[in-house]
Tab-separated table of C-alpha atoms and ligand atoms in Angstrom:
chain	number	residue	atom	x	y	z
A	1	MET	CA	20.529	-11.753	-5.303
A	2	THR	CA	20.568	-8.513	-3.842
A	3	PRO	CA	18.776	-8.474	-0.382
A	4	LYS	CA	15.126	-7.648	-0.459
A	5	THR	CA	13.733	-4.191	1.658
A	6	ARG	CA	11.696	-5.198	4.694
A	7	VAL	CA	8.307	-2.350	4.427
A	8	LEU	CA	5.758	-2.602	7.062
A	9	LEU	CA	3.121	-1.613	6.042
A	10	GLY	CA	0.360	-0.161	8.474
A	11	VAL	CA	-2.992	-0.184	7.698
A	12	THR	CA	-5.445	2.032	9.533
A	13	GLY	CA	-9.223	1.853	8.816
A	14	GLY	CA	-10.445	3.915	6.153
A	15	ILE	CA	-12.648	2.660	2.308
A	16	ALA	CA	-8.788	3.083	0.825
A	17	ALA	CA	-7.753	-0.140	2.619
A	18	TYR	CA	-9.138	-2.187	0.101
A	19	LYS	CA	-6.609	-0.788	-2.352
A	20	SER	CA	-3.598	-2.255	0.256
A	21	PRO	CA	-3.107	-5.674	-1.022
A	22	ASP	CA	-2.476	-4.759	-4.582
A	23	LEU	CA	0.080	-1.860	-3.041
A	24	VAL	CA	1.496	-4.993	-1.373
A	25	ARG	CA	1.810	-6.568	-4.601
A	26	ARG	CA	3.714	-3.755	-5.798
A	27	LEU	CA	5.940	-3.630	-3.754
A	28	MET	CA	6.677	-7.076	-3.698
A	29	GLU	CA	6.941	-7.080	-7.482
A	30	ARG	CA	9.831	-4.329	-6.430
A	31	GLY	CA	11.706	-6.310	-4.046
A	32	ALA	CA	10.099	-5.871	-1.179
A	33	ASP	CA	9.057	-8.056	1.808
A	34	VAL	CA	6.318	-6.779	3.438
A	35	GLN	CA	4.746	-7.458	7.021
A	36	VAL	CA	1.390	-5.784	7.101
A	37	VAL	CA	-0.270	-4.663	10.429
A	38	MET	CA	-3.124	-3.800	10.873
A	39	THR	CA	-5.463	-1.595	13.415
A	40	SER	CA	-8.617	-2.541	14.144
A	41	ALA	CA	-11.062	-0.483	12.510
A	42	ALA	CA	-8.496	-1.490	8.945
A	43	GLN	CA	-10.339	-5.282	9.484
A	44	ARG	CA	-14.129	-3.224	9.011
A	45	PHE	CA	-12.980	-2.867	5.670
A	46	VAL	CA	-10.355	-6.015	4.563
A	47	SER	CA	-9.983	-9.181	6.141
A	48	PRO	CA	-6.255	-10.129	7.697
A	49	MET	CA	-6.921	-12.798	5.503
A	50	THR	CA	-6.286	-11.290	2.705
A	51	PHE	CA	-2.825	-9.746	3.492
A	52	GLN	CA	-1.685	-12.708	4.701
A	53	ALA	CA	-2.843	-14.389	1.345
A	54	VAL	CA	-1.019	-11.887	-0.855
A	55	SER	CA	2.331	-11.215	1.666
A	56	GLY	CA	2.787	-14.528	2.852
A	57	ARG	CA	3.512	-13.451	5.867
A	58	PRO	CA	0.802	-13.807	9.460
A	59	THR	CA	-0.671	-10.041	9.555
A	60	ARG	CA	-0.377	-8.763	12.632
A	61	SER	CA	-2.962	-6.391	14.488
A	62	ASP	CA	-3.215	-7.494	18.268
A	63	LEU	CA	-0.269	-5.602	20.768
A	64	TRP	CA	-1.692	-8.561	23.343
A	65	ASP	CA	-1.248	-11.454	20.787
A	66	GLY	CA	1.009	-14.187	22.515
A	67	THR	CA	1.604	-16.526	20.312
A	68	ALA	CA	2.442	-13.790	17.276
A	69	GLU	CA	4.652	-11.795	20.349
A	70	ALA	CA	6.522	-15.148	21.108
A	71	ALA	CA	7.237	-15.583	17.358
A	72	MET	CA	8.639	-11.851	16.585
A	73	GLY	CA	7.606	-9.411	19.569
A	74	HIS	CA	7.058	-5.980	18.549
A	75	ILE	CA	10.076	-4.051	19.226
A	76	GLU	CA	11.803	-7.211	17.540
A	77	LEU	CA	9.324	-6.175	14.896
A	78	ALA	CA	10.194	-2.632	14.760
A	79	ARG	CA	13.503	-3.410	14.911
A	80	TRP	CA	12.949	-5.479	11.597
A	81	ALA	CA	11.212	-2.827	9.606
A	82	GLU	CA	14.139	-0.809	7.479
A	83	ILE	CA	10.931	1.228	5.975
A	84	VAL	CA	6.865	1.829	7.536
A	85	LEU	CA	4.163	2.995	5.224
A	86	ILE	CA	0.806	3.391	6.748
A	87	ALA	CA	-1.542	3.406	3.869
A	88	PRO	CA	-4.131	4.708	4.217
A	89	ALA	CA	-3.427	6.747	7.094
A	90	SER	CA	-6.826	7.751	8.758
A	91	ALA	CA	-7.266	11.225	10.325
A	92	ASP	CA	-7.745	9.820	13.703
A	93	PHE	CA	-4.517	7.243	12.739
A	94	ILE	CA	-2.795	10.670	12.370
A	95	ALA	CA	-4.073	12.776	15.315
A	96	ARG	CA	-2.730	9.453	17.367
A	97	LEU	CA	0.599	9.382	15.681
A	98	ALA	CA	0.622	13.000	16.458
A	99	GLY	CA	0.196	12.652	20.077
A	100	GLY	CA	2.393	10.527	20.558
A	101	ARG	CA	-0.253	7.019	21.294
A	102	ALA	CA	1.085	3.893	22.305
A	103	ASP	CA	-1.917	1.682	22.741
A	104	ASP	CA	-2.118	-0.084	19.842
A	105	LEU	CA	0.225	-2.618	18.317
A	106	LEU	CA	0.701	0.162	14.976
A	107	CYS	CA	1.063	2.626	17.225
A	108	THR	CA	3.482	1.143	19.430
A	109	LEU	CA	5.843	-0.226	16.151
A	110	CYS	CA	5.846	3.549	15.097
A	111	VAL	CA	6.817	5.193	18.336
A	112	ALA	CA	9.666	1.817	18.544
A	113	THR	CA	10.964	2.122	15.432
A	114	GLU	CA	14.230	3.723	14.483
A	115	ALA	CA	13.127	3.553	10.527
A	116	PRO	CA	11.628	6.098	8.279
A	117	ILE	CA	7.817	6.396	8.504
A	118	MET	CA	5.754	7.285	5.636
A	119	LEU	CA	2.233	8.310	5.471
A	120	ALA	CA	-0.766	7.910	2.689
A	121	PRO	CA	-3.180	9.971	3.953
A	122	ALA	CA	-6.494	8.983	2.750
A	123	MET	CA	-9.941	10.771	4.239
A	124	ASN	CA	-12.955	12.885	3.335
A	125	ARG	CA	-11.733	16.585	1.007
A	126	ILE	CA	-13.092	18.449	4.166
A	127	MET	CA	-11.087	15.809	6.926
A	128	TRP	CA	-8.179	16.442	5.214
A	129	ALA	CA	-8.706	20.244	5.302
A	130	ASN	CA	-9.512	20.103	9.140
A	131	LYS	CA	-7.152	22.908	11.333
A	132	ALA	CA	-6.643	19.781	13.434
A	133	THR	CA	-5.777	17.323	10.940
A	134	GLN	CA	-3.233	20.196	9.462
A	135	ALA	CA	-1.880	21.159	12.612
A	136	ASN	CA	-1.497	16.900	12.661
A	137	VAL	CA	0.305	16.642	10.079
A	138	ASP	CA	2.865	19.455	10.140
A	139	THR	CA	4.034	18.285	13.683
A	140	LEU	CA	4.904	15.286	12.121
A	141	ILE	CA	6.265	16.807	9.094
A	142	GLY	CA	8.403	18.462	11.833
A	143	ARG	CA	9.809	14.843	13.561
A	144	GLY	CA	10.734	14.272	10.133
A	145	ILE	CA	7.850	11.685	8.885
A	146	ARG	CA	7.040	12.378	5.087
A	147	ILE	CA	3.674	12.435	4.230
A	148	LEU	CA	2.717	10.773	0.309
A	149	GLY	CA	-0.225	12.414	-0.888
A	150	PRO	CA	-3.157	12.718	-0.996
A	151	ALA	CA	-4.161	13.025	-3.951
A	152	SER	CA	-6.996	14.973	-5.352
A	153	GLY	CA	-10.370	13.329	-7.267
A	154	ASN	CA	-12.953	11.687	-6.817
A	155	GLN	CA	-13.759	10.570	-2.822
A	156	ALA	CA	-15.732	7.331	-2.359
A	157	CYS	CA	-18.002	10.244	-0.123
A	158	GLY	CA	-18.827	11.379	-3.097
A	159	GLU	CA	-17.076	14.619	-3.135
A	160	VAL	CA	-14.299	16.010	-5.332
A	161	GLY	CA	-11.252	17.363	-3.324
A	162	ALA	CA	-7.957	16.682	-1.848
A	163	GLY	CA	-7.850	13.399	0.239
A	164	ARG	CA	-7.521	10.514	-2.136
A	165	MET	CA	-5.088	7.950	-1.117
A	166	TRP	CA	-1.730	7.508	-3.634
A	167	GLU	CA	-2.053	4.856	-6.316
A	168	PRO	CA	-0.394	2.341	-5.018
A	169	ALA	CA	2.422	2.004	-8.535
A	170	GLN	CA	2.609	5.397	-7.674
A	171	LEU	CA	3.233	4.670	-3.836
A	172	ALA	CA	5.170	1.262	-4.146
A	173	GLU	CA	7.662	3.354	-6.889
A	174	THR	CA	8.140	7.062	-4.504
A	175	LEU	CA	8.593	4.250	-1.285
A	176	LEU	CA	11.278	1.948	-3.153
A	177	ALA	CA	13.155	5.206	-5.042
A	178	PRO	CA	16.404	5.849	-4.166
A	179	PRO	CA	16.298	9.333	-1.482
A	180	VAL	CA	16.469	12.271	-3.024
A	181	ASN	CA	18.449	15.205	-1.660
A	182	ALA	CA	17.027	13.875	2.094
A	183	GLY	CA	17.818	16.200	5.044
A	184	LEU	CA	20.553	18.283	2.847
A	185	LEU	CA	17.997	21.464	4.207
A	186	ALA	CA	16.963	19.975	7.506
A	187	GLY	CA	15.978	22.341	9.461
A	188	LEU	CA	16.375	25.866	7.222
A	189	ASN	CA	13.931	27.976	6.749
A	190	VAL	CA	13.303	28.448	3.652
A	191	LEU	CA	11.199	31.327	1.683
A	192	ILE	CA	10.391	31.439	-1.534
A	193	THR	CA	8.131	33.907	-3.902
A	194	ALA	CA	6.315	32.156	-6.806
A	195	GLY	CA	3.482	32.880	-9.688
A	196	PRO	CA	2.519	35.992	-11.470
A	197	THR	CA	1.600	39.247	-9.607
A	198	ARG	CA	-1.634	41.293	-10.735
A	199	GLU	CA	-1.551	44.834	-10.913
A	200	ARG	CA	-5.083	46.505	-10.797
A	201	LEU	CA	-5.705	49.139	-13.164
A	202	ASP	CA	-8.743	49.705	-12.256
A	203	PRO	CA	-11.789	47.710	-9.846
A	204	VAL	CA	-12.098	44.730	-12.377
A	205	ARG	CA	-8.492	45.282	-14.779
A	206	TYR	CA	-4.785	44.025	-14.230
A	207	LEU	CA	-1.718	44.069	-16.039
A	208	THR	CA	-0.376	40.443	-15.736
A	209	ASN	CA	1.441	37.684	-17.420
A	210	ARG	CA	1.759	34.133	-18.139
A	211	SER	CA	3.372	32.106	-15.384
A	212	SER	CA	1.568	29.462	-13.785
A	213	GLY	CA	3.253	29.428	-10.186
A	214	LYS	CA	4.360	25.312	-11.396
A	215	MET	CA	7.871	26.274	-11.014
A	216	GLY	CA	7.946	28.060	-8.026
A	217	PHE	CA	5.935	25.520	-6.339
A	218	ALA	CA	8.224	22.546	-7.232
A	219	VAL	CA	11.022	24.241	-5.811
A	220	ALA	CA	9.496	24.647	-3.047
A	221	GLU	CA	8.005	20.297	-2.968
A	222	ALA	CA	11.674	20.041	-3.448
A	223	ALA	CA	12.676	22.160	-0.561
A	224	ARG	CA	10.419	20.746	1.752
A	225	GLU	CA	11.864	17.026	0.391
A	226	ALA	CA	14.915	17.769	1.624
A	227	GLY	CA	14.051	18.665	4.808
A	228	ALA	CA	13.644	22.635	5.257
A	229	HIS	CA	10.042	24.688	6.423
A	230	VAL	CA	9.252	26.141	3.472
A	231	THR	CA	6.708	29.325	2.766
A	232	VAL	CA	5.421	30.086	-0.471
A	233	VAL	CA	4.531	33.906	-0.803
A	234	SER	CA	2.249	33.163	-4.229
A	235	GLY	CA	0.951	35.661	-6.627
A	236	PRO	CA	-3.237	34.078	-8.254
A	237	VAL	CA	-2.185	30.722	-9.261
A	238	GLN	CA	-4.535	27.467	-9.746
A	239	LEU	CA	-1.990	24.967	-8.262
A	240	GLN	CA	-2.405	23.162	-4.509
A	241	THR	CA	0.112	23.684	-1.954
A	242	PRO	CA	2.157	21.184	-1.710
A	243	THR	CA	1.949	18.755	1.670
A	244	GLY	CA	4.250	20.770	4.418
A	245	VAL	CA	4.402	24.025	2.782
A	246	THR	CA	2.970	27.332	4.100
A	247	ARG	CA	1.427	29.457	1.907
A	248	ILE	CA	0.998	33.431	1.812
A	249	ASN	CA	-1.422	34.423	-1.381
A	250	VAL	CA	-1.126	37.608	-2.332
A	251	GLU	CA	-1.942	39.781	-5.722
A	252	SER	CA	0.125	43.093	-6.581
A	253	ALA	CA	4.326	43.266	-6.759
A	254	ARG	CA	3.668	45.398	-3.813
A	255	ASP	CA	1.712	42.697	-1.842
A	256	MET	CA	4.142	40.695	-2.394
A	257	TYR	CA	7.007	42.862	-1.621
A	258	ALA	CA	5.660	43.227	2.137
A	259	ALA	CA	5.481	39.797	2.681
A	260	VAL	CA	8.262	38.530	1.994
A	261	HIS	CA	9.607	41.518	3.793
A	262	ARG	CA	7.253	40.046	6.939
A	263	GLN	CA	8.905	36.692	6.572
A	264	VAL	CA	12.451	37.152	5.361
A	265	GLY	CA	13.646	38.156	9.332
A	266	ASP	CA	13.714	33.963	9.623
A	267	ALA	CA	14.952	32.691	6.613
A	268	ASP	CA	18.179	31.013	5.913
A	269	ILE	CA	17.533	30.933	1.741
A	270	PHE	CA	15.650	33.073	-0.571
A	271	ILE	CA	14.599	32.024	-3.703
A	272	ALA	CA	12.627	34.516	-6.128
A	273	ALA	CA	10.960	32.410	-8.509
A	274	ALA	CA	8.032	35.061	-9.458
A	275	ALA	CA	7.289	36.193	-12.494
A	276	VAL	CA	6.969	39.336	-10.357
A	277	ALA	CA	5.491	42.337	-12.413
A	278	ASP	CA	8.362	45.190	-13.547
A	279	PHE	CA	5.759	47.799	-13.840
A	280	GLN	CA	2.853	48.850	-11.161
A	281	PRO	CA	0.108	51.699	-13.065
A	282	VAL	CA	1.185	55.109	-11.070
A	283	LYS	CA	-2.794	55.450	-9.993
A	284	VAL	CA	-5.444	52.719	-9.626
A	285	ALA	CA	-8.558	54.172	-11.081
A	286	LYS	CA	-11.819	54.196	-8.545
A	287	GLN	CA	-13.935	52.885	-11.668
A	288	LYS	CA	-14.013	51.097	-14.408
A	289	ILE	CA	-12.005	53.169	-16.901
A	290	LYS	CA	-14.862	53.786	-20.118
A	291	LYS	CA	-14.387	53.451	-23.954
A	292	GLN	CA	-13.424	56.703	-25.448
A	293	GLY	CA	-13.048	56.268	-29.003
A	294	GLY	CA	-9.429	56.755	-29.170
A	295	SER	CA	-6.161	55.600	-27.704
A	296	VAL	CA	-6.024	55.217	-23.946
A	297	GLN	CA	-2.261	56.208	-22.238
A	298	LEU	CA	-1.954	54.598	-19.313
A	299	GLU	CA	1.263	55.588	-16.932
A	300	LEU	CA	3.395	53.051	-15.302
A	301	GLU	CA	6.342	52.846	-12.711
A	302	PRO	CA	9.211	50.549	-11.859
A	303	ALA	CA	7.442	47.665	-9.232
A	304	PRO	CA	9.267	47.567	-6.273
A	305	ASP	CA	12.079	45.055	-6.968
A	306	ILE	CA	12.181	42.300	-4.287
A	307	ILE	CA	14.850	40.162	-4.601
A	308	LYS	CA	16.931	43.281	-4.935
A	309	SER	CA	15.232	44.504	-1.925
A	310	VAL	CA	16.211	41.232	0.181
A	311	ALA	CA	19.574	40.931	-1.557
A	312	ASP	CA	20.632	44.748	-0.115
A	313	MET	CA	19.488	43.494	3.521
A	314	ALA	CA	22.486	43.735	5.828
A	315	LYS	CA	22.129	40.217	6.907
A	316	ARG	CA	20.593	38.242	4.374
A	317	PRO	CA	19.646	34.963	3.439
A	318	PHE	CA	21.383	32.667	1.035
A	319	VAL	CA	19.627	34.369	-2.377
A	320	VAL	CA	19.085	32.601	-5.253
A	321	GLY	CA	16.851	34.148	-8.366
A	322	PHE	CA	15.211	32.757	-11.868
A	323	ALA	CA	15.655	35.009	-14.733
A	324	ALA	CA	13.504	34.415	-17.436
A	325	GLU	CA	14.722	35.128	-20.941
A	326	THR	CA	13.630	35.015	-24.318
A	327	ASN	CA	16.979	35.607	-25.988
A	328	ASP	CA	21.133	35.657	-24.916
A	329	VAL	CA	19.896	33.567	-21.831
A	330	GLU	CA	23.129	33.236	-19.966
A	331	ASP	CA	24.664	36.225	-20.590
A	332	ASN	CA	21.215	38.446	-19.172
A	333	ALA	CA	21.488	36.036	-16.273
A	334	ARG	CA	25.079	36.968	-15.523
A	335	ILE	CA	23.938	40.545	-15.819
A	336	LYS	CA	20.879	40.315	-13.612
A	337	LEU	CA	23.207	38.155	-10.888
A	338	LYS	CA	26.002	41.221	-10.900
A	339	ARG	CA	23.273	43.547	-10.741
A	340	LYS	CA	21.281	42.321	-8.071
A	341	LYS	CA	24.076	41.012	-6.138
A	342	LEU	CA	22.834	37.499	-6.417
A	343	ASP	CA	24.445	34.491	-4.611
A	344	MET	CA	23.361	32.355	-7.638
A	345	ILE	CA	20.596	32.663	-10.233
A	346	ALA	CA	18.938	30.384	-12.735
A	347	ALA	CA	18.091	30.732	-15.884
A	348	ASN	CA	15.720	29.758	-19.082
A	349	GLU	CA	14.433	30.296	-22.135
A	350	VAL	CA	10.828	31.436	-22.215
A	351	GLY	CA	8.248	32.252	-25.030
A	352	ASP	CA	5.618	30.696	-26.343
A	353	GLY	CA	5.186	26.774	-25.284
A	354	ILE	CA	8.283	26.899	-23.790
A	355	ALA	CA	8.619	27.134	-20.054
A	356	PHE	CA	5.593	29.048	-19.363
A	357	ASP	CA	2.927	27.071	-17.984
A	358	CYS	CA	4.440	23.758	-18.988
A	359	GLU	CA	5.258	20.315	-17.067
A	360	ASP	CA	9.197	20.547	-17.993
A	361	ASN	CA	11.912	23.168	-17.709
A	362	THR	CA	15.335	23.056	-18.237
A	363	LEU	CA	17.637	25.551	-16.358
A	364	THR	CA	21.227	27.183	-16.752
A	365	VAL	CA	22.382	27.773	-12.909
A	366	ILE	CA	24.752	30.498	-12.366
A	367	TRP	CA	26.760	31.590	-9.142
A	368	PRO	CA	30.170	33.817	-8.930
A	369	GLY	CA	32.767	31.505	-10.171
A	370	GLY	CA	30.162	29.024	-11.941
A	371	LYS	CA	27.786	27.318	-13.784
A	372	MET	CA	25.925	23.929	-14.044
A	373	ASP	CA	23.386	22.868	-17.099
A	374	VAL	CA	20.520	20.764	-15.041
A	375	PRO	CA	18.911	18.753	-18.456
A	376	ARG	CA	14.991	19.439	-19.417
A	377	GLY	CA	12.685	17.284	-17.284
A	378	PRO	CA	9.594	17.712	-14.966
A	379	LYS	CA	9.504	20.849	-13.255
A	380	VAL	CA	9.776	19.009	-9.492
A	381	GLU	CA	13.128	17.720	-10.950
A	382	VAL	CA	14.380	19.864	-12.524
A	383	ALA	CA	13.735	21.499	-8.808
A	384	ARG	CA	15.624	19.130	-6.775
A	385	ALA	CA	18.784	19.458	-8.882
A	386	LEU	CA	18.091	23.020	-8.094
A	387	ILE	CA	18.227	22.596	-4.024
A	388	ALA	CA	20.858	20.171	-3.905
A	389	LEU	CA	23.098	22.765	-6.001
A	390	ILE	CA	22.261	25.744	-3.343
A	391	ALA	CA	22.889	22.976	-0.601
A	392	LYS	CA	26.455	22.385	-1.898
A	393	ARG	CA	26.706	26.186	-2.274
A	394	LEU	CA	25.807	27.381	1.119
A	395	PRO	CA	27.983	29.170	3.528
A	396	PRO	CA	28.909	26.374	6.449
A	397	PRO	CA	26.972	26.724	9.237
A	398	ASP	CA	29.598	29.053	11.579
A	399	GLY	CA	31.132	32.025	10.732
A	400	SER	CA	28.475	32.569	8.182
A	401	PRO	CA	27.323	36.463	8.346
A	402	ARG	CA	24.535	35.335	6.341
A	403	ARG	CA	22.127	33.424	7.839
A	404	GLY	CA	20.038	34.335	10.458
A	405	ALA	CA	17.442	31.055	11.541
A	406	ARG	CA	20.464	28.851	11.138
A	407	LYS	CA	23.010	30.476	13.535
A	408	ARG	CA	20.434	31.507	16.241
A	409	ARG	CA	19.437	27.832	16.142
A	410	THR	CA	21.171	25.523	19.109
A	411	ALA	CA	22.338	22.357	18.650
A	412	ALA	CA	19.424	21.298	20.703
A	413	ALA	CA	17.049	22.382	18.376
A	414	LEU	CA	19.094	21.207	15.618
A	415	PRO	CA	17.691	17.271	14.377
A	416	ARG	CA	19.729	14.906	16.628
A	417	ASP	CA	21.575	13.101	13.385
A	418	ARG	CA	22.824	16.432	12.098
A	419	VAL	CA	24.047	17.346	15.757
A	420	ARG	CA	25.844	13.726	15.404
A	421	GLY	CA	27.059	14.629	11.794
A	422	ARG	CA	25.158	11.742	10.282
A	423	ARG	CA	22.219	12.046	7.344
A	424	PRO	CA	18.960	12.385	9.008
A	425	ARG	CA	17.101	8.832	8.787
A	426	ARG	CA	14.683	10.717	5.932
A	427	VAL	CA	13.967	9.188	2.757
B	1	C5P	O1	14.996	41.644	-13.587
B	1	C5P	P1	13.796	40.273	-13.876
B	1	C5P	O2	12.409	40.364	-13.680
B	1	C5P	O3	14.425	39.370	-15.094
B	1	C5P	O4	14.943	39.140	-12.225
B	1	C5P	C1	14.676	38.110	-12.067
B	1	C5P	C2	14.394	38.019	-10.763
B	1	C5P	O5	13.967	38.581	-10.434
B	1	C5P	C3	13.278	36.820	-10.642
B	1	C5P	O6	13.994	36.009	-9.519
B	1	C5P	C4	11.769	37.756	-10.140
B	1	C5P	O7	11.237	36.991	-9.091
B	1	C5P	C5	13.026	38.864	-9.267
B	1	C5P	N1	11.993	39.860	-9.520
B	1	C5P	C6	11.552	40.311	-8.235
B	1	C5P	N2	11.056	41.527	-8.494
B	1	C5P	C7	10.517	42.257	-9.289
B	1	C5P	C8	11.306	41.633	-10.530
B	1	C5P	C9	12.071	40.793	-10.773
B	1	C5P	O8	11.644	39.853	-6.873
B	1	C5P	N3	9.967	43.309	-9.222
């Protein structure tokens, strides 16, 4: 019999706590042994007895409970856990964890454990968007804590937006699935472009393309999962920013070029997934262009080639391009790899119903001297495969003329596990 994964499930005070007993069952169905620890606020929503009944273990909540401590002290409990999951994680708990507090049992366990910690935030959408909450989440991500969700949708308070706890089934699956690319890009800075650009013709019209930005955002999510600090420079898209990713919104190719060059000095890896316009109007009309009965001539000039400008930098990051092609995908991609002096290119076929605005994608990844096909799958899975390939192809940290920030990081600034040469603890 395979040993059970020991999950310490922390439940904090929020209405989503009513789903946590179901989460216990889902985790147990997937072979976990679950010990529930509740905060005092959580007990106002669900009774400790409910969790005891479903988990088969006495629910813990009090740091000062002599009997429970005698059975398994809090340090022992912190060591017992192989994974710590806090679901729901309230805004208050997130703030307390970010502050390193150890004034109740659950906070103390989080400070005392060496197990990976994951949080499933659940709160009102405005509380989630609040700058203090977001800063706390950033702090926690920087410490290697993984944030699962939140999802968007109807909220218990009657509002609609981001702040719903992930469903128990999704949490259980994510938690107990094997780690993906954990720590592969730990501590590196990754800059990504995503989405289309809009080139204005007049105050009401623009030229654009069908890019949804989904692939670029999936790459951002996958890079974040791999432990990188990720910034996305995004054209106009209707997508939620992945948790822990910094987003800079731009409109035109010119704006995107400027935003990229403001950030790229610190980047270790630059991934250009945006469908940047190749041409921009020479002049933007100040007033709406009027119909005059006949045809209209638009004068277009080449838009700045962002990726090429980055690849031409003397101290450049590792540069990865995308090539969306309607025909001769691989040949065209190889030409671009060479012409734009890229380190790697991810090529895919586009056209009606393929790749653009779809949930799935397939890639042929090419680099000087090598190639790999990534089979069709959800964009985030394809993105994970691409990130794994990038990590493999990155030059070693020392002696590389390419890396800026990476070389500048001292051993003290690197995650502990990286310095020791072990895989970081992230799951
Ligand atoms: O030349 P083409 O547009 O096909 O090249 C695709 C690659 O170049 C993509 O990685 C795209 O993001 C990038 N690109 C760019 N700036 C442009 C045009 C394309 O960064 N103006």
